Short mmCIF file of C-alpha atoms and ligand atoms in Angstrom, two decimals:
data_model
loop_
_atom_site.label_atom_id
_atom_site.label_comp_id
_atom_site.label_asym_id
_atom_site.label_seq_id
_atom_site.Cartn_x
_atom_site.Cartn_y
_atom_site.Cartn_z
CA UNK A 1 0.00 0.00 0.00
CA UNK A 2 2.57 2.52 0.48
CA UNK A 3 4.51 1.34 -2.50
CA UNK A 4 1.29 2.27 -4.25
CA UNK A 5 0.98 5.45 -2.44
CA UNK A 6 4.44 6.78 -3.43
CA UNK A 7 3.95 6.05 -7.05
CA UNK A 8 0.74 8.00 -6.93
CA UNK A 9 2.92 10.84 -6.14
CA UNK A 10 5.44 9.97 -8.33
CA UNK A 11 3.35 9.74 -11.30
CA UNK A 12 1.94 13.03 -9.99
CA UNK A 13 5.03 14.72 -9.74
CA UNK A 14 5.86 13.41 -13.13
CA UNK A 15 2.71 14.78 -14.30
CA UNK A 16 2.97 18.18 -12.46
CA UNK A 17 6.84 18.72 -14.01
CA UNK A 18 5.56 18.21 -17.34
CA UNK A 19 3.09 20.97 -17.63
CA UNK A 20 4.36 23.42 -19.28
CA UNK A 21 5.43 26.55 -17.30
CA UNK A 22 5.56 29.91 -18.01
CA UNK A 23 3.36 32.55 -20.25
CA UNK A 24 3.06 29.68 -23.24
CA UNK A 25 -0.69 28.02 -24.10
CA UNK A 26 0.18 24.22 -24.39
CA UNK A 27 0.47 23.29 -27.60
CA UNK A 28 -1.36 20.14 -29.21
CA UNK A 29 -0.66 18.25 -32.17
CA UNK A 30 -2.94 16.94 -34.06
CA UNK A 31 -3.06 13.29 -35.38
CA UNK A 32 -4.44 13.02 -39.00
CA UNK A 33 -4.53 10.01 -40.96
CA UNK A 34 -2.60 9.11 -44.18
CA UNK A 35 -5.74 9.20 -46.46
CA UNK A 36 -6.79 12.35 -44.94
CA UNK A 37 -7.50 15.29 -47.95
CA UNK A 38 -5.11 17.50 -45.58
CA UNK A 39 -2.05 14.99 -45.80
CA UNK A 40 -2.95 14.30 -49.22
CA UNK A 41 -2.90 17.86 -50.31
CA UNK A 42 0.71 18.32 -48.18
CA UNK A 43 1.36 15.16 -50.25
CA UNK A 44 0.61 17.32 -53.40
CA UNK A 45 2.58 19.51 -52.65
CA UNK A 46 5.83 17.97 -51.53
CA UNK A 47 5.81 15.86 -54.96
CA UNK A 48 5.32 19.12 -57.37
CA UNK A 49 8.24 20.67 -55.24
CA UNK A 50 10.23 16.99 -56.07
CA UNK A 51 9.45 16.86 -59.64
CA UNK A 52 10.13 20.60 -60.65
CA UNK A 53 13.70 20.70 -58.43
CA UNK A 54 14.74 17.28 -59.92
CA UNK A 55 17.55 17.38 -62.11
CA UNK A 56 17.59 14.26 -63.95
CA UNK A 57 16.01 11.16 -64.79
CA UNK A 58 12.36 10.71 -64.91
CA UNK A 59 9.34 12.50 -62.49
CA UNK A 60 8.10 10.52 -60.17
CA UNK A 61 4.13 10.02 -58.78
CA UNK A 62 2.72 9.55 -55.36
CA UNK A 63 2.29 5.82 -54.53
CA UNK A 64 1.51 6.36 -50.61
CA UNK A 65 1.63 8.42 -47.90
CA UNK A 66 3.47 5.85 -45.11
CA UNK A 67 3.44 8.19 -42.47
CA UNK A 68 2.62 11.26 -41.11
CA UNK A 69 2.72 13.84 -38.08
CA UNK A 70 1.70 17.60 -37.59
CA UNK A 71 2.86 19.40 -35.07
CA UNK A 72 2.32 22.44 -33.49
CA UNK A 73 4.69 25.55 -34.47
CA UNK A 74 5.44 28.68 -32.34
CA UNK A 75 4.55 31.21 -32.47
CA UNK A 76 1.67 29.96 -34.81
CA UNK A 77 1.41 27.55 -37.82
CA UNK A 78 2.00 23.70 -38.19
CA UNK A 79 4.50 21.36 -39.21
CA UNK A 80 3.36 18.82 -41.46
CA UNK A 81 6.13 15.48 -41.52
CA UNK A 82 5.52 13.07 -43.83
CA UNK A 83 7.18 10.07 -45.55
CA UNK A 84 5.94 9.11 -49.37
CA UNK A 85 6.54 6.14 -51.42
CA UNK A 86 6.67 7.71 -54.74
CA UNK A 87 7.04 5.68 -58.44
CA UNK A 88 8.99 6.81 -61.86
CA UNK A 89 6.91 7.87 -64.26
CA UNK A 90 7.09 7.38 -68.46
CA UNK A 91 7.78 11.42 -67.98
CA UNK A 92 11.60 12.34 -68.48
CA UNK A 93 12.04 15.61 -65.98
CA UNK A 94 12.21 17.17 -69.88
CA UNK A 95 8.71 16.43 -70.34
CA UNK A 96 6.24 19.04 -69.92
CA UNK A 97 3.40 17.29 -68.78
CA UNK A 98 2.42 17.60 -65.11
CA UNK A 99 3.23 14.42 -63.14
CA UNK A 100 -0.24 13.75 -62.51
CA UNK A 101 -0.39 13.13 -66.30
CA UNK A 102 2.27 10.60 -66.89
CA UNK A 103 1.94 7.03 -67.12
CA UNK A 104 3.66 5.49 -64.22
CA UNK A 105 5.93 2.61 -65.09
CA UNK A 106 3.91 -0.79 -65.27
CA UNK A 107 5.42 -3.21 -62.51
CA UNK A 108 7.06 -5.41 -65.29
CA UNK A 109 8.96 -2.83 -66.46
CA UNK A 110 11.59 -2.76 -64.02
CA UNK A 111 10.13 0.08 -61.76
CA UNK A 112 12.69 2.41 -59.81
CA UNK A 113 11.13 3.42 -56.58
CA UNK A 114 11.27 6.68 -54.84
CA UNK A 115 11.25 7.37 -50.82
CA UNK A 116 11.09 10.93 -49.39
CA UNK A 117 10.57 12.28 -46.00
CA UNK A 118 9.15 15.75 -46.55
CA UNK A 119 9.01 18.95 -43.88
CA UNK A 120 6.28 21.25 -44.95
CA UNK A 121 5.10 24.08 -43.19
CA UNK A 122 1.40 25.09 -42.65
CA UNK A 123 0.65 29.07 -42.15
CA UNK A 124 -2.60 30.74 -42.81
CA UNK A 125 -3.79 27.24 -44.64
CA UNK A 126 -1.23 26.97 -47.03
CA UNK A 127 1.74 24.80 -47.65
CA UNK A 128 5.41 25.83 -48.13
CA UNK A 129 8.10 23.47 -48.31
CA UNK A 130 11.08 23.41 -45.73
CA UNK A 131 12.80 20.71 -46.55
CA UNK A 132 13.31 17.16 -47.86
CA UNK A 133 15.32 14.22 -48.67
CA UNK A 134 14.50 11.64 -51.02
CA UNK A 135 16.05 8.57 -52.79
CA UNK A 136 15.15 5.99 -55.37
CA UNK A 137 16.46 3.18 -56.26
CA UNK A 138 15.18 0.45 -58.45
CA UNK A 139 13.26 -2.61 -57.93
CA UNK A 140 15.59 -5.53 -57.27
CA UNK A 141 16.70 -8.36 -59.51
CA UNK A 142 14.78 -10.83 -57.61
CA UNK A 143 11.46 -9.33 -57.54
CA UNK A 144 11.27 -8.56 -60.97
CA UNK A 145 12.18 -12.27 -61.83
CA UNK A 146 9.70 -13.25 -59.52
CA UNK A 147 7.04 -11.70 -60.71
CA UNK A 148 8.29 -12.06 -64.86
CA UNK A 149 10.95 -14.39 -65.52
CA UNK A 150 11.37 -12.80 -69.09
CA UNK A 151 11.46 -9.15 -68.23
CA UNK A 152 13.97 -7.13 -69.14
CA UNK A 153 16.02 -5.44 -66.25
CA UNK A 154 18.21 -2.33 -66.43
CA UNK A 155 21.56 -2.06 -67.43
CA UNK A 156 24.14 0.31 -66.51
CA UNK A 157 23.80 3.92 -68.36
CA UNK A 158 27.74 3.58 -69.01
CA UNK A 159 27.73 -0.15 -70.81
CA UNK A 160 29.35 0.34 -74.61
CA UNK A 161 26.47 -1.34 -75.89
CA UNK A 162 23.86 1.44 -74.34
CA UNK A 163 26.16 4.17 -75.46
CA UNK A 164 26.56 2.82 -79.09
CA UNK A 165 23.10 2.47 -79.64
CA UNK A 166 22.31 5.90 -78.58
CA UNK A 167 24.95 6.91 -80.67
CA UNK A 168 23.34 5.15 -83.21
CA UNK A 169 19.82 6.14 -82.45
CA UNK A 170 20.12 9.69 -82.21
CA UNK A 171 22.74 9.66 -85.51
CA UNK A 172 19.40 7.75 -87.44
CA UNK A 173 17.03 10.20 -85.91
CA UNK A 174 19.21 13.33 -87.23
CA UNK A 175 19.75 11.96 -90.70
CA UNK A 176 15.72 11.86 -91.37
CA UNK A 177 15.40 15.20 -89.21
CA UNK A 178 17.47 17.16 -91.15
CA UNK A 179 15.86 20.62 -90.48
CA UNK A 180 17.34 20.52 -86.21
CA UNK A 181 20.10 18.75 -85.12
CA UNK A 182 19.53 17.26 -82.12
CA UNK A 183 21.92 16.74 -79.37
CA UNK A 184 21.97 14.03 -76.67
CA UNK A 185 21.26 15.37 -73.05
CA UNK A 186 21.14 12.69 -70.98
CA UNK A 187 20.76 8.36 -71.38
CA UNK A 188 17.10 8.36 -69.22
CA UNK A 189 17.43 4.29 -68.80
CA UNK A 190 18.31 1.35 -70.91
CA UNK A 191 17.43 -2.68 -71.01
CA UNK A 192 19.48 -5.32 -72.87
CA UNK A 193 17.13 -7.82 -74.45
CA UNK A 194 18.18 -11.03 -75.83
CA UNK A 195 16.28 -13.30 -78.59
CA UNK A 196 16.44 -11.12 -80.74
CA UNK A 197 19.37 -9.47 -78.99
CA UNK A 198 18.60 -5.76 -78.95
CA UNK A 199 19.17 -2.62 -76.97
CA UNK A 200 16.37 -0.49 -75.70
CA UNK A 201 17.15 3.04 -74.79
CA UNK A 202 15.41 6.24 -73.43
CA UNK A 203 16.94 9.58 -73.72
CA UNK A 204 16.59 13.39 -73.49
CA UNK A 205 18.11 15.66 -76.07
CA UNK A 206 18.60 19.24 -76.59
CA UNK A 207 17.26 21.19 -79.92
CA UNK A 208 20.23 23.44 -81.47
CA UNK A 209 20.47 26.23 -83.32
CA UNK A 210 21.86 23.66 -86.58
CA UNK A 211 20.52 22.07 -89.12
CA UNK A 212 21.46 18.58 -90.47
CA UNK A 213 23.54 20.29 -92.76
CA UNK A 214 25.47 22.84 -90.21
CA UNK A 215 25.72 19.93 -88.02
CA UNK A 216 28.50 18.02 -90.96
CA UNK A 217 30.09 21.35 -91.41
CA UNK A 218 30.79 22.13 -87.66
CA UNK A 219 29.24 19.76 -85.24
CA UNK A 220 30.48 21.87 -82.22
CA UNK A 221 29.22 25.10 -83.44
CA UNK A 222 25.87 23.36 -82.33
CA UNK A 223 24.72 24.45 -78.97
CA UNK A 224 21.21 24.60 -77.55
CA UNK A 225 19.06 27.59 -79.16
CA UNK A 226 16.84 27.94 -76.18
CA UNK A 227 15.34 25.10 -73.34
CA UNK A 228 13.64 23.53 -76.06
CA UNK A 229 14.34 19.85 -74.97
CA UNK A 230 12.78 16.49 -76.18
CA UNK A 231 12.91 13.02 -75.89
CA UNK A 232 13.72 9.36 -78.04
CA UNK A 233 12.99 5.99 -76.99
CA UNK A 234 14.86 3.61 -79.61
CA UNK A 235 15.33 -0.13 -80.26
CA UNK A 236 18.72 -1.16 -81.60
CA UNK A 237 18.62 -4.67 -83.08
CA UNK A 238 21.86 -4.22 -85.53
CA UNK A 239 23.29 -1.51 -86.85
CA UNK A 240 21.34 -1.85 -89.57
CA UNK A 241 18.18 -2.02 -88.20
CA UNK A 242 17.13 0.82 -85.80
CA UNK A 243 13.98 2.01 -84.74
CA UNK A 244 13.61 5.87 -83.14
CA UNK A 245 11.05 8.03 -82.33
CA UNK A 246 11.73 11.34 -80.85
CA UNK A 247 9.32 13.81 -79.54
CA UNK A 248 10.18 17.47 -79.70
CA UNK A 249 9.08 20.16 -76.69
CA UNK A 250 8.05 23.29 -76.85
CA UNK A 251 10.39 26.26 -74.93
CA UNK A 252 9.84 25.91 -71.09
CA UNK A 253 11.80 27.41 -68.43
CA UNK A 254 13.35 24.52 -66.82
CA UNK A 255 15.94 25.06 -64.05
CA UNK A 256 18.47 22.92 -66.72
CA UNK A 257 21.12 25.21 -68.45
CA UNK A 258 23.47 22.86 -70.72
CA UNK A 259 26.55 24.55 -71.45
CA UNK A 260 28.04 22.46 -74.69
CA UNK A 261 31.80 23.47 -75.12
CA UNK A 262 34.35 22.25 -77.55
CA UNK A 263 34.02 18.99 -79.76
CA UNK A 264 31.47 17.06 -78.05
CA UNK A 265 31.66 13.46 -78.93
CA UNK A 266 28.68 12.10 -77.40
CA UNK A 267 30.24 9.88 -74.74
CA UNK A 268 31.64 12.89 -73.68
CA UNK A 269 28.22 14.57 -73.53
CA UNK A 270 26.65 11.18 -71.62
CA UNK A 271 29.39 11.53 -69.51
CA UNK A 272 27.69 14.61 -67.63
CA UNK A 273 30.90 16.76 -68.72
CA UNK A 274 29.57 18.71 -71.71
CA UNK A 275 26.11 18.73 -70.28
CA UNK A 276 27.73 20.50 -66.68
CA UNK A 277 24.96 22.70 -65.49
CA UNK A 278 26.31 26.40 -65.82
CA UNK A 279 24.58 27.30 -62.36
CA UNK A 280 26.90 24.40 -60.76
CA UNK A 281 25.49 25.55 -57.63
CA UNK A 282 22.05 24.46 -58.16
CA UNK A 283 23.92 20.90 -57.65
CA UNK A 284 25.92 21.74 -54.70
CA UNK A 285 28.89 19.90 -56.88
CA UNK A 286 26.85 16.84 -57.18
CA UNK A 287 27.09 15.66 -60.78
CA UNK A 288 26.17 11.89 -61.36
CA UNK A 289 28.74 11.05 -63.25
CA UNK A 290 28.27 7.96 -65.88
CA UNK A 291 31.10 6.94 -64.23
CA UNK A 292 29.80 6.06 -61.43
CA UNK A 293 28.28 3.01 -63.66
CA UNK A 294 24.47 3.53 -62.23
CA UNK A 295 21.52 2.08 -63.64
CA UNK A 296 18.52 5.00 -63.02
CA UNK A 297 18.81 8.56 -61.57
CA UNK A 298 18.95 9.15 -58.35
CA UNK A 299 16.51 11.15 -56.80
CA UNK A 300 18.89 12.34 -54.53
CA UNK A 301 20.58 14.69 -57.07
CA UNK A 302 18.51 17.75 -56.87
CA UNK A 303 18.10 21.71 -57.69
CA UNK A 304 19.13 23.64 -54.79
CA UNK A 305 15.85 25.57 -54.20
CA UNK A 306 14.62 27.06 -51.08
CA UNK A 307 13.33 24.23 -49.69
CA UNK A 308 16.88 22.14 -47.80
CA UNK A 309 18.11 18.81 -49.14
CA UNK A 310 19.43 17.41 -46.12
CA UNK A 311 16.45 16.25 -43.65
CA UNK A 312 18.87 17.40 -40.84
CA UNK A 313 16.81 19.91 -38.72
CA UNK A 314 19.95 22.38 -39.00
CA UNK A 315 15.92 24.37 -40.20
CA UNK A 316 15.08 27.32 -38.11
CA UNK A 317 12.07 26.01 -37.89
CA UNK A 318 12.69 23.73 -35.09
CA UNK A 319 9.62 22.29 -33.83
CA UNK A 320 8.77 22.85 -30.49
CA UNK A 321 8.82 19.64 -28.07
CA UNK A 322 5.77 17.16 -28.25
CA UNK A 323 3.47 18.09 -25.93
CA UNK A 324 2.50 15.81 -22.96
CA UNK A 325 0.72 12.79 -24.23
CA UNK A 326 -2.60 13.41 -24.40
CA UNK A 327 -5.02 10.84 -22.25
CA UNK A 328 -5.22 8.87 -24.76
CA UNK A 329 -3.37 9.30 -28.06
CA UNK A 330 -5.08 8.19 -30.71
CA UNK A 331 -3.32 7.10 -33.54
CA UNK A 332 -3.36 7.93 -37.01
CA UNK A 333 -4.21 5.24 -39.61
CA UNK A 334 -0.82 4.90 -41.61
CA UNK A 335 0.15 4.01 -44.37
CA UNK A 336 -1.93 5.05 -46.48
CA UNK A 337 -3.72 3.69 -49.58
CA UNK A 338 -1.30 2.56 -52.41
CA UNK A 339 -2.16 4.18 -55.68
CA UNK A 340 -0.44 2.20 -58.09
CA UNK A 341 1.00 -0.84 -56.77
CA UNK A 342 3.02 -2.73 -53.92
CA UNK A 343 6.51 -3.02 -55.06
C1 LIG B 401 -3.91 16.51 -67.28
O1 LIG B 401 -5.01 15.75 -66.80
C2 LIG B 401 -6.11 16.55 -66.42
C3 LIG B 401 -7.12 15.66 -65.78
O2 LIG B 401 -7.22 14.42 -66.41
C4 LIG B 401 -6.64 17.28 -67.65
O3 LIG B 401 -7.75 18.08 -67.30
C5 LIG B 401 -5.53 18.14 -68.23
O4 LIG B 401 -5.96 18.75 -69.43
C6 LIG B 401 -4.29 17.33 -68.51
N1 LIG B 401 -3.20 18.22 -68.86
C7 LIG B 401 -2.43 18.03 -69.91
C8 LIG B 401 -1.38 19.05 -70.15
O5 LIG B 401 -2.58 17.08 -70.67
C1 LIG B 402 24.96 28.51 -83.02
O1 LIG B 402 25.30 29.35 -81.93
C2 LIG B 402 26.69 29.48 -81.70
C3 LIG B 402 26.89 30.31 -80.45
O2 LIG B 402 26.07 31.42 -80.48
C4 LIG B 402 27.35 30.11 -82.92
O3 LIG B 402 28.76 30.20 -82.72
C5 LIG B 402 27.08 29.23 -84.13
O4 LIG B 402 27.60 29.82 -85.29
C6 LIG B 402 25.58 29.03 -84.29
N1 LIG B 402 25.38 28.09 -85.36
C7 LIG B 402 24.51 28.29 -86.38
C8 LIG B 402 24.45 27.27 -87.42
O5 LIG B 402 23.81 29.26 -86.42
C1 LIG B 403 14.08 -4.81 -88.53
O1 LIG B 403 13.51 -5.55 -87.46
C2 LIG B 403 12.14 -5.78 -87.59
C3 LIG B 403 11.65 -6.45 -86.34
O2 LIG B 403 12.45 -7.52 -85.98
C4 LIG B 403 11.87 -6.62 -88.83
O3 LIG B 403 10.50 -6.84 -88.99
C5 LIG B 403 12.41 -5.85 -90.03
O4 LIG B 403 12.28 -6.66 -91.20
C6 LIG B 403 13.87 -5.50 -89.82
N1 LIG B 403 14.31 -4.60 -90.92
C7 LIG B 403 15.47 -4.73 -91.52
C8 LIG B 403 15.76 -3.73 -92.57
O5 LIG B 403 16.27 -5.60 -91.23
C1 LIG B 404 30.81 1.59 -65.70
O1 LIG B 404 31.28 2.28 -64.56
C2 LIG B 404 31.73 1.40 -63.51
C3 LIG B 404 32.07 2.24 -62.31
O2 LIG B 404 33.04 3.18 -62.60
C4 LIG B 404 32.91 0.58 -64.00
O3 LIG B 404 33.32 -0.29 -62.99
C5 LIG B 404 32.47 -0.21 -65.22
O4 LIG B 404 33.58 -0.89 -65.76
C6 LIG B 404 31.89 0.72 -66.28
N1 LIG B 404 31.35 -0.10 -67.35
C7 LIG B 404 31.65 0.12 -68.62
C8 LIG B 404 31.06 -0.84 -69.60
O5 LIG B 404 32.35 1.03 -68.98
#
């Protein structure tokens, strides 16, 4: 009985100690679910924000929301913490369309998988980003083989046989084209098939200010007129027997500058040297480099914009502590729904 007694005071005590002192209103957060409109709209958000500060590769779509939390802000204003499964689209970055309007990847297609935890702030009831970090890597080997044994998988962007037949693609492509030359941008992804042995390539060029015919006199007087960018998929059986199709954007004002110096032989350009982004600082000195042998882009490499790209809360907008639990905390119902698929 006294036991009991003393740990009635000591959970009083405990209780008393945590209420917080001082001229502040104690603060509450609020628990919303995954599937709520409000973490779905923070969702929205966060992905745009992804997508348009994305340097490379493909944009990606919201799969699920896997967790959230809101909490309270001083001196007003929430924090909105969330965690998304997102999934490549069909859409290179180059692509105009909005996100919401690209195909995303069927699951037998080799899929590359995005995760992001996301800081957004909520003031006045909107949305501004603060920070996030994302990655994406692709599906493994096994699961793709488990679900189609005759799928194709990726291959590395910097295998001779993916950079020949984008040689070769892009050289076809030009020689019908002959009113713009087109220059190579970036390999997007690439699949070896065998029986019949063929390579399958995706990539994003650039529109110059050449023709065909400028382009034989003085290939490196060819730069990019203006961000008028498009993109090839192509299917190289033998050298003699390629098929291309490129589709050419209007101008946009993507964050992408390509500055194009000196004889470019495109494994140079693929390399990520003569496509260096003038405003290196957007990259904070992160250039993938084909190098580096990778199969997909990572999301990791990303536009400086306002919003951080480290998750570390280095953020003056330090959230205040959790208030004391709340009788009884309920919880929210994470993870969401999956929009696509499971991967
Ligand atoms: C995107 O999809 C929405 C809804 O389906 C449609 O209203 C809109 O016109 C589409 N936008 C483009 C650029 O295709
Ligand atoms: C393309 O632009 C570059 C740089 O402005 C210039 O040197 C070159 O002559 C131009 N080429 C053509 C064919 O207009
Ligand atoms: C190219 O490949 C396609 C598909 O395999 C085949 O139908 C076509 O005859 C080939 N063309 C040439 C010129 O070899
Ligand atoms: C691709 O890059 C990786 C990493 O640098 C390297 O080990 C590999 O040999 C390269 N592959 C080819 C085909 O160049």
């Amino acid at each position: 009985m006294k036991a009991l007694v003393a740990l009635l005071l000591l959970t009083q005590l405990l209780n008393c100690k945590s209420i917080p002192v001082g001229p502040f209103q104690p603060l509450l957060s609020r628990v919303i679910d995954c599937d709520d409109p409000e973490s779905e709209e923070a969702a929205a958000i966060a992905v745009d924000y992804i997508n348009s500060h994305n340097l490379h590769g493909y944009k990606f779509a919201l799969n699920s929301i896997e967790k959230i939390k809101v909490l309270p802000r001083r001196p007003t204003g929430e924090l909105f913490l969330l965690e998304l499964d997102l999934l490549q689209t069909e859409c290179h970055i180059v692509n105009p369309l909005p996100a919401e309007n690209c195909t995303v990847r069927p699951i037998t297609d080799h899929v590359v998988e995005g995760e992001c935890d996301v800081k957004l702030l909520k003031l006045d009831g909107s949305f501004s980003m603060l920070s996030r970090k994302c990655h994406s890597k692709p599906d493994s080997a096994e699961d793709i083989i488990q679900i189609c044994p005759d799928c194709p998988l990726l291959a590395v962007l910097n295998d001779t046989r993916v950079i020949n037949a984008v040689n070769l693609a892009l050289a076809q492509y030009n020689g019908e084209h002959e009113d713009v030359y087109l220059r190579l941008v970036e390999i997007g992804r690439a699949q070896i098939l065998h029986l019949p042995d063929s390579v399958s390539v995706e990539f994003a060029v650039v529109v110059t200010n050449c023709s065909g015919k400028d382009a034989q006199e003085h290939v490196d007087g060819c730069l990019p007129e203006d961000q008028r960018f498009g993109f090839c998929k192509a299917s190289v059986l033998t050298e003699g027997n390629i098929t291309v199709s490129c589709e050419v954007y209007g101008h946009q004002t993507l964050c992408l500058k390509f500055s194009i110096t000196g004889v470019a032989p495109l494994v140079i350009a693929i390399a990520g040297v003569t496509h260096d982004h003038l405003t290196k600082e957007h990259l904070g000195g992160e250039i993938p480099s084909l190098s580096k042998g990778f199969k997909h882009h990572d999301l990791r490499h990303f536009h400086r914009g306002p919003a951080q790209d480290t998750s570390d809360s280095s953020s003056q907008e330090a959230p205040v502590a959790t208030p004391p639990a709340a009788p009884v905390a309920k919880l929210p119902l994470c993870p969401g729904r999956i929009r696509h698929y499971q991967v």
